[in-house]
Each structure stands twice: as C-alpha cells, then as structure tokens.
CSV table of C-alpha atoms in Angstrom, one decimal:
chain,number,residue,atom,x,y,z
A,1000,MET,CA,-21.6,36.4,2.1
A,1001,ARG,CA,-18.6,35.7,4.5
A,1002,TRP,CA,-19.1,32.0,5.8
A,1003,THR,CA,-16.8,30.8,8.8
A,1004,ILE,CA,-17.2,27.4,10.7
A,1005,ASP,CA,-14.8,25.8,13.3
A,1006,HIS,CA,-14.2,22.3,12.9
A,1007,ALA,CA,-13.2,21.5,16.2
A,1008,SER,CA,-16.5,23.3,17.5
A,1009,ARG,CA,-18.6,21.6,19.6
A,1010,ASP,CA,-21.4,22.3,17.2
A,1011,ARG,CA,-22.5,20.9,14.0
A,1012,LEU,CA,-21.3,21.6,11.4
A,1013,GLN,CA,-24.7,22.0,9.2
A,1014,ASP,CA,-25.6,24.0,12.4
A,1015,GLN,CA,-22.7,26.4,11.9
A,1016,ILE,CA,-23.1,26.2,8.1
A,1017,ALA,CA,-27.1,27.4,9.0
A,1018,SER,CA,-25.9,29.8,11.4
A,1019,CYS,CA,-24.1,31.7,8.8
A,1020,VAL,CA,-27.2,31.9,6.3
A,1021,ARG,CA,-29.2,33.1,9.6
A,1022,ARG,CA,-26.6,35.6,9.9
A,1023,GLY,CA,-26.3,36.9,6.9
A,1024,VAL,CA,-30.2,36.8,6.1
A,1025,ALA,CA,-30.7,39.3,9.3
A,1026,SER,CA,-28.0,41.8,8.8
A,1027,GLY,CA,-29.5,42.6,5.4
A,1028,GLU,CA,-26.0,40.7,3.6
A,1029,LEU,CA,-28.4,38.3,2.4
A,1030,PRO,CA,-31.4,39.8,0.4
A,1031,VAL,CA,-34.5,37.8,-0.8
A,1032,GLY,CA,-34.4,36.0,-4.0
A,1033,GLU,CA,-30.7,36.0,-3.4
A,1034,GLN,CA,-28.7,32.9,-4.7
A,1035,LEU,CA,-26.8,30.7,-2.5
A,1036,PRO,CA,-23.9,29.0,-3.6
A,1037,PRO,CA,-23.8,25.5,-5.0
A,1038,ALA,CA,-23.8,22.9,-2.0
A,1039,ALA,CA,-21.0,21.1,-3.7
A,1040,GLU,CA,-18.8,24.5,-4.4
A,1041,LEU,CA,-19.2,25.4,-0.3
A,1042,GLY,CA,-19.0,22.5,0.5
A,1043,ILE,CA,-15.2,22.1,-1.2
A,1044,ALA,CA,-14.7,25.5,0.4
A,1045,LEU,CA,-15.6,25.0,3.7
A,1046,SER,CA,-13.9,21.9,3.8
A,1047,VAL,CA,-17.1,19.8,4.2
A,1048,ASP,CA,-18.7,17.1,2.8
A,1049,ARG,CA,-21.6,18.2,0.3
A,1050,ASN,CA,-24.0,16.9,1.5
A,1051,THR,CA,-23.9,18.5,5.4
A,1052,VAL,CA,-24.6,21.7,2.6
A,1053,LEU,CA,-27.7,20.2,1.6
A,1054,ALA,CA,-28.4,19.5,5.3
A,1055,ALA,CA,-27.8,22.6,6.5
A,1056,TYR,CA,-30.0,24.5,3.1
A,1057,ARG,CA,-32.5,21.8,4.3
A,1058,ASP,CA,-33.2,22.8,8.0
A,1059,LEU,CA,-33.5,26.6,6.5
A,1060,ARG,CA,-36.3,25.4,3.9
A,1061,ASP,CA,-38.2,23.6,6.6
A,1062,GLU,CA,-37.5,27.1,8.9
A,1063,GLY,CA,-39.2,28.7,6.0
A,1064,VAL,CA,-35.4,30.8,5.8
A,1065,LEU,CA,-34.9,29.8,2.3
A,1066,GLU,CA,-36.8,28.1,-0.8
A,1067,PHE,CA,-35.7,25.7,-3.4
A,1068,ARG,CA,-36.4,25.6,-7.0
A,1069,ARG,CA,-35.5,23.2,-9.4
A,1070,GLY,CA,-33.0,23.9,-11.7
A,1071,ARG,CA,-31.9,27.4,-10.1
A,1072,GLY,CA,-30.8,26.4,-6.3
A,1073,ALA,CA,-31.5,27.3,-2.9
A,1074,ARG,CA,-32.6,30.9,-2.5
A,1075,VAL,CA,-33.3,33.4,-0.3
A,1076,ALA,CA,-37.2,33.4,0.9
A,1077,ALA,CA,-37.5,35.5,3.4
A,1078,ALA,CA,-36.0,38.4,5.6
A,1079,GLY,CA,-35.5,37.0,9.3
A,1080,PRO,CA,-35.1,38.6,12.4
A,1081,ALA,CA,-33.2,42.1,12.6
A,1082,LEU,CA,-30.1,41.7,14.0
A,1083,SER,CA,-30.6,45.0,15.7
A,1084,SER,CA,-32.5,43.5,18.5
A,1085,VAL,CA,-29.5,41.2,19.4
A,1086,THR,CA,-27.3,43.8,19.2
A,1087,GLU,CA,-29.2,46.1,21.9
A,1088,ALA,CA,-29.1,43.2,24.0
A,1089,ALA,CA,-25.8,43.1,23.5
A,1090,GLU,CA,-25.0,46.6,24.6
A,1091,LYS,CA,-27.4,46.0,27.9
A,1092,LEU,CA,-25.3,43.0,28.5
A,1093,ILE,CA,-21.7,45.6,28.6
A,1094,ALA,CA,-23.3,48.2,30.3
A,1095,VAL,CA,-24.0,45.7,33.4
A,1096,GLY,CA,-20.8,44.3,33.0
A,1097,THR,CA,-19.0,46.9,33.4
A,1098,LYS,CA,-20.8,48.3,36.3
A,1099,LEU,CA,-20.3,45.1,37.9
A,1100,GLY,CA,-15.8,45.1,36.7
A,1101,LEU,CA,-16.9,42.1,34.2
A,1102,GLY,CA,-14.3,42.6,31.3
A,1103,THR,CA,-14.9,41.2,27.6
A,1104,ASN,CA,-12.9,38.7,28.0
A,1105,ASP,CA,-15.3,37.7,31.4
A,1106,LEU,CA,-18.5,38.1,29.3
A,1107,ILE,CA,-17.2,36.5,26.3
A,1108,ARG,CA,-16.5,33.6,29.0
A,1109,LEU,CA,-20.1,33.7,30.7
A,1110,ILE,CA,-21.7,33.5,27.0
A,1111,LYS,CA,-19.6,30.8,26.1
A,1112,ASP,CA,-20.6,29.1,30.0
A,1113,LEU,CA,-24.6,29.4,28.6
A,1114,THR,CA,-24.5,28.5,25.1
B,330,MET,CA,-18.8,15.5,7.9
B,331,THR,CA,-15.3,15.3,6.6
B,332,SER,CA,-13.1,14.3,8.5
B,333,LEU,CA,-9.6,17.3,8.3
B,334,PRO,CA,-6.0,15.6,8.4
B,335,ILE,CA,-3.7,16.4,10.9
B,336,GLY,CA,-2.1,19.6,10.9
B,337,GLU,CA,-5.1,21.1,8.7
B,338,PRO,CA,-6.4,24.0,9.6
B,339,THR,CA,-10.1,23.9,11.9
B,340,GLN,CA,-11.2,27.1,11.6
B,341,TYR,CA,-12.3,28.2,7.4
B,342,ALA,CA,-13.2,31.6,6.6
B,343,VAL,CA,-14.7,31.8,3.3
B,344,TYR,CA,-16.1,34.6,1.1
B,345,THR,CA,-18.6,33.7,-1.4
B,346,GLY,CA,-20.3,36.3,-3.9
B,347,ARG,CA,-22.5,36.6,-7.2
B,348,THR,CA,-22.5,39.6,-9.6
B,349,THR,CA,-25.1,39.7,-12.1
B,350,SER,CA,-25.1,42.3,-14.7
B,351,TRP,CA,-28.8,42.0,-16.9
B,352,PRO,CA,-28.8,45.8,-18.0
B,353,MET,CA,-25.7,44.8,-19.7
B,354,VAL,CA,-27.0,41.5,-21.4
B,355,ALA,CA,-30.0,43.5,-22.1
B,356,ALA,CA,-27.8,46.8,-23.6
B,357,THR,CA,-25.8,44.2,-25.6
B,358,SER,CA,-28.1,42.6,-27.1
B,359,ALA,CA,-30.3,45.7,-27.9
B,360,GLY,CA,-27.1,47.1,-29.6
B,361,ALA,CA,-26.7,44.2,-31.7
B,362,LEU,CA,-30.1,44.1,-33.0
B,363,LEU,CA,-29.8,47.9,-34.0
B,364,ILE,CA,-26.6,46.8,-35.8
B,365,VAL,CA,-28.1,43.8,-38.1
B,366,LEU,CA,-31.7,46.0,-38.9
B,367,MET,CA,-28.8,49.4,-39.7
B,368,GLY,CA,-27.5,47.3,-42.1
B,369,LYS,CA,-30.4,45.8,-43.5
B,370,GLN,CA,-31.3,46.6,-47.6
B,371,PRO,CA,-34.4,48.4,-47.8
B,372,ASP,CA,-34.9,45.7,-51.2
B,373,SER,CA,-34.0,43.2,-49.0
B,374,THR,CA,-36.4,40.8,-47.5
B,375,TRP,CA,-36.0,38.9,-43.9
B,376,SER,CA,-34.8,35.2,-45.5
B,377,ASP,CA,-32.2,37.2,-47.4
B,378,LEU,CA,-28.4,35.7,-46.4
B,379,VAL,CA,-26.9,39.4,-46.2
B,380,ILE,CA,-29.2,39.2,-43.4
B,381,VAL,CA,-29.9,35.7,-42.1
B,382,VAL,CA,-26.0,34.9,-41.3
B,383,PRO,CA,-25.1,38.7,-39.8
B,384,LEU,CA,-28.6,37.7,-37.7
B,385,ILE,CA,-27.6,34.2,-36.8
B,386,LEU,CA,-24.0,35.3,-35.7
B,387,VAL,CA,-25.5,37.9,-33.5
B,388,ALA,CA,-27.9,36.1,-31.4
B,389,ILE,CA,-24.5,33.2,-31.4
B,390,GLY,CA,-22.3,36.6,-30.1
B,391,VAL,CA,-25.6,37.4,-27.3
B,392,LEU,CA,-25.7,34.2,-26.1
B,393,ALA,CA,-21.8,33.2,-25.4
B,394,GLU,CA,-22.0,36.9,-23.7
B,395,VAL,CA,-24.8,35.7,-21.6
B,396,LEU,CA,-23.2,32.4,-21.1
B,397,THR,CA,-19.8,33.6,-20.2
B,398,GLY,CA,-20.4,37.0,-19.1
B,399,SER,CA,-23.2,38.0,-17.2
B,400,SER,CA,-22.5,36.8,-14.5
B,401,VAL,CA,-19.5,36.5,-12.0
B,402,ARG,CA,-19.3,34.1,-9.0
B,403,ALA,CA,-16.5,33.8,-6.9
B,404,THR,CA,-15.2,31.6,-4.1
B,405,ALA,CA,-12.4,33.2,-2.1
B,406,GLY,CA,-10.9,30.8,0.8
B,407,PRO,CA,-8.1,28.3,2.2
B,408,ASN,CA,-8.7,27.1,-1.4
B,409,GLY,CA,-7.7,30.4,-3.1
B,410,LEU,CA,-9.7,31.9,-5.6
B,411,THR,CA,-12.4,30.6,-7.7
B,412,VAL,CA,-14.4,31.8,-10.0
B,413,HIS,CA,-17.3,31.1,-12.2
B,414,TRP,CA,-18.4,32.4,-15.4
B,415,GLY,CA,-21.7,33.0,-16.7
B,416,LEU,CA,-25.5,31.1,-15.7
B,417,ILE,CA,-24.0,27.8,-16.0
B,418,GLY,CA,-21.0,28.5,-14.0
B,419,TRP,CA,-19.2,27.8,-16.5
B,420,PRO,CA,-15.8,28.5,-17.6
B,421,ARG,CA,-14.2,28.2,-14.7
B,422,CYS,CA,-11.0,29.0,-12.8
B,423,THR,CA,-9.7,28.1,-9.6
B,424,TYR,CA,-6.2,30.6,-8.4
B,425,ARG,CA,-4.2,28.5,-5.6
B,426,LEU,CA,-3.0,30.5,-2.3
B,427,ASP,CA,0.3,29.3,-3.4
B,428,GLN,CA,-0.2,30.6,-7.2
B,429,ILE,CA,-1.4,34.4,-5.6
B,430,GLU,CA,1.7,36.9,-4.2
B,431,ARG,CA,-1.1,39.8,-4.1
B,432,ALA,CA,-4.3,40.3,-3.5
B,433,GLU,CA,-5.9,44.0,-3.4
B,434,VAL,CA,-9.4,46.0,-4.2
B,435,VAL,CA,-8.9,48.9,-7.0
B,436,ASP,CA,-11.1,51.5,-8.2
B,437,LEU,CA,-11.7,49.8,-11.5
B,438,PRO,CA,-12.9,53.2,-14.0
B,439,TRP,CA,-15.7,52.8,-16.3
B,440,TRP,CA,-13.8,52.3,-19.1
B,441,ARG,CA,-11.3,49.9,-17.8
B,442,VAL,CA,-14.5,47.4,-17.3
B,443,SER,CA,-14.3,44.4,-19.6
B,444,TYR,CA,-18.1,43.6,-19.2
B,445,GLY,CA,-17.4,39.8,-19.6
B,446,LEU,CA,-14.2,37.2,-19.9
B,447,TRP,CA,-11.0,38.6,-21.5
B,448,TRP,CA,-7.5,37.5,-21.9
B,449,THR,CA,-4.9,38.7,-23.1
B,450,PRO,CA,-1.2,36.9,-21.8
B,451,LYS,CA,-0.7,39.6,-19.3
B,452,ARG,CA,-4.0,39.5,-17.8
B,453,THR,CA,-7.3,37.7,-17.2
B,454,ASN,CA,-10.5,40.0,-16.5
B,455,CYS,CA,-13.7,39.5,-16.1
B,456,THR,CA,-15.1,43.2,-14.3
B,457,VAL,CA,-19.0,43.3,-15.4
B,458,ARG,CA,-19.1,47.3,-13.8
B,459,SER,CA,-16.9,50.0,-12.5
B,460,GLY,CA,-16.2,51.2,-9.4
B,461,PRO,CA,-14.1,48.6,-6.1
B,462,THR,CA,-12.5,45.7,-8.0
B,463,LEU,CA,-10.7,42.0,-7.0
B,464,ARG,CA,-7.7,42.3,-8.8
B,465,LEU,CA,-4.6,39.5,-7.9
B,466,SER,CA,-1.0,39.7,-8.7
B,467,LEU,CA,0.4,35.3,-9.4
B,468,ARG,CA,3.6,34.6,-9.2
B,469,ASN,CA,4.1,34.3,-13.5
B,470,GLN,CA,3.1,38.1,-13.4
B,471,ARG,CA,-0.3,37.8,-14.4
B,472,THR,CA,-2.8,40.0,-12.9
B,473,VAL,CA,-6.7,39.1,-12.3
B,474,THR,CA,-9.1,41.0,-12.6
B,475,ILE,CA,-12.7,40.0,-11.1
B,476,THR,CA,-16.0,42.0,-10.0
B,477,VAL,CA,-17.7,40.6,-6.6
B,478,PRO,CA,-19.8,42.3,-4.4
B,479,GLU,CA,-17.5,42.9,-1.6
B,480,PRO,CA,-13.8,42.9,-3.1
B,481,ALA,CA,-12.9,43.4,0.8
B,482,ALA,CA,-13.7,40.9,2.1
B,483,ALA,CA,-12.9,38.3,-1.1
B,484,VAL,CA,-9.1,39.6,-0.3
B,485,ALA,CA,-9.4,39.3,3.9
B,486,ALA,CA,-10.8,35.3,3.3
B,487,LEU,CA,-7.6,35.2,1.2
B,488,ASN,CA,-5.1,36.9,3.6
B,489,GLU,CA,-6.9,35.1,6.2
B,490,ALA,CA,-6.3,31.9,4.4
B,491,SER,CA,-2.6,32.1,3.7
B,492,VAL,CA,-1.8,32.7,7.1
B,493,PHE,CA,-1.9,28.8,7.8
C-alpha cells in the first residue's frame, strides 16, 4: 500500500491520509479484513503526529470504511466504490479536452482550479 | 500536524505492507507434533519426562515461530526500511537510508526461503514465501532479504526517498 502526502498542500493531512486508504480500498489494494499499519508507525513514516493518523482512521470508521477491534487495530470493513467509474469519467474528460485542443497540463490545471 | 523543519521535503511517499503465513505456522505445528508422537515409546505414558520435556521444547519452538516468523510488517520511505517481525511486532529493525547502498527485487526460489527470522554475520533473512522479494544491500556489506507484498513498490519508495 502506497501512502503519499504533501505537507505543503492546502488539504488537511488527515484528509490526505484518509484519501490514501479510500484509494487503496477502491483499487482492491486493501481487501476487506486487511489490517492497517498502527497509527504511531505510520505517523513516524509520514512525519505526522500519531493523532493525525488516528483522526483519519476515525473519519474512515465513521464512514464505514474501517472498523476498530480492541487489540487488533484498524481493519478494512467494507469495499468502497470501484475506481472504474472515475477512470471512465476521466477518459471522457480527456476525449473532450483533446477535441478542444487542451493538453494534459491544461486538464490538470483545470481540475486543480475546480478542487 | 507536525511542523517540518526548513529544508525538509514536504512530499512523503511511503510504502507499507504485511505478509502473514498461517500455512507455515500450521505446517510447523503439525510437523513438530508428529515428531513428538513418533518419538513416544509404546510403553511410556504422557506424564513421563521423556514425553513432557520434548513437548515443552516443541511448544516453545512453535510459539517462537508464531511470534517472530509468521508475519512480517515493513514500512519503506524517507526513514529507510523498518521491519516488524511476528504478531506482536517484535523484534523490529530499522535500516536508515544512509545505511542502504542498493534496494532491489530478487526472485527467491523456494529452497532459499528462511521461513522466519534467520541471522548470519553476512545476511539477515526474513522470508515466508518464495517469489519476488525485497533485498537490501547495506554499506557494511550485509544483505537483508525480506518478504513484502509488493517489493517493487517498496524499492520505488526507497529510491524516491533517497533522491531528497
């Protein structure tokens, strides 16, 4: 499982961590029942506070993505929506953009402006 | 949030993975029990020392195997490679980036699998299955071979981190 976060981003760190988990669940990289790394370990690896990781895990638990078990850490509780729908939408966006003469960088800038 | 010192990278790419080998634990337990049963004399009872002592030793061996060798948890990133062995995450070891000369993926044949933690003066092996495996060559000439679910992703995370 690959975790990427940007400390300089406008997005909160806990949201970025939660996005990594959602992406992993949606892509099948994190199957149901998979145990996530302990918050302290992940916090050290990503250079964030343990409580930031715990906040991300708690958000995901509230969404039903994760479940906490006493003494066994956080586990994936349910499979998220498949990424295929996002891929299809992205392909449509690229097709329309290409028709209008927009390049990859233009599309990335457009998405960044909208988010 | 932890504030980063000036000059520290702002982007972090980290790989985490866990490999657990329950078939290995089951096979070890079954094999150990079989050895004890085969060694039991027909006229001896279960309370005889000749049975109790080997049983205790086997139980300790299987417990040690379960605790240290059944599961490998690895984290690769800017802090190097941290490995936690076994169900309780101990023993553990960290190989910092400045200790690592090269990280690569090797194809481990089944006869080279250590099935648990194995230490020699030249090598540290903690492999629980054959196939693509992460291998670190350290600057002190030691090699570290560890089973992780996606060794290529672990190598990529280490290489990205060493660029900073």
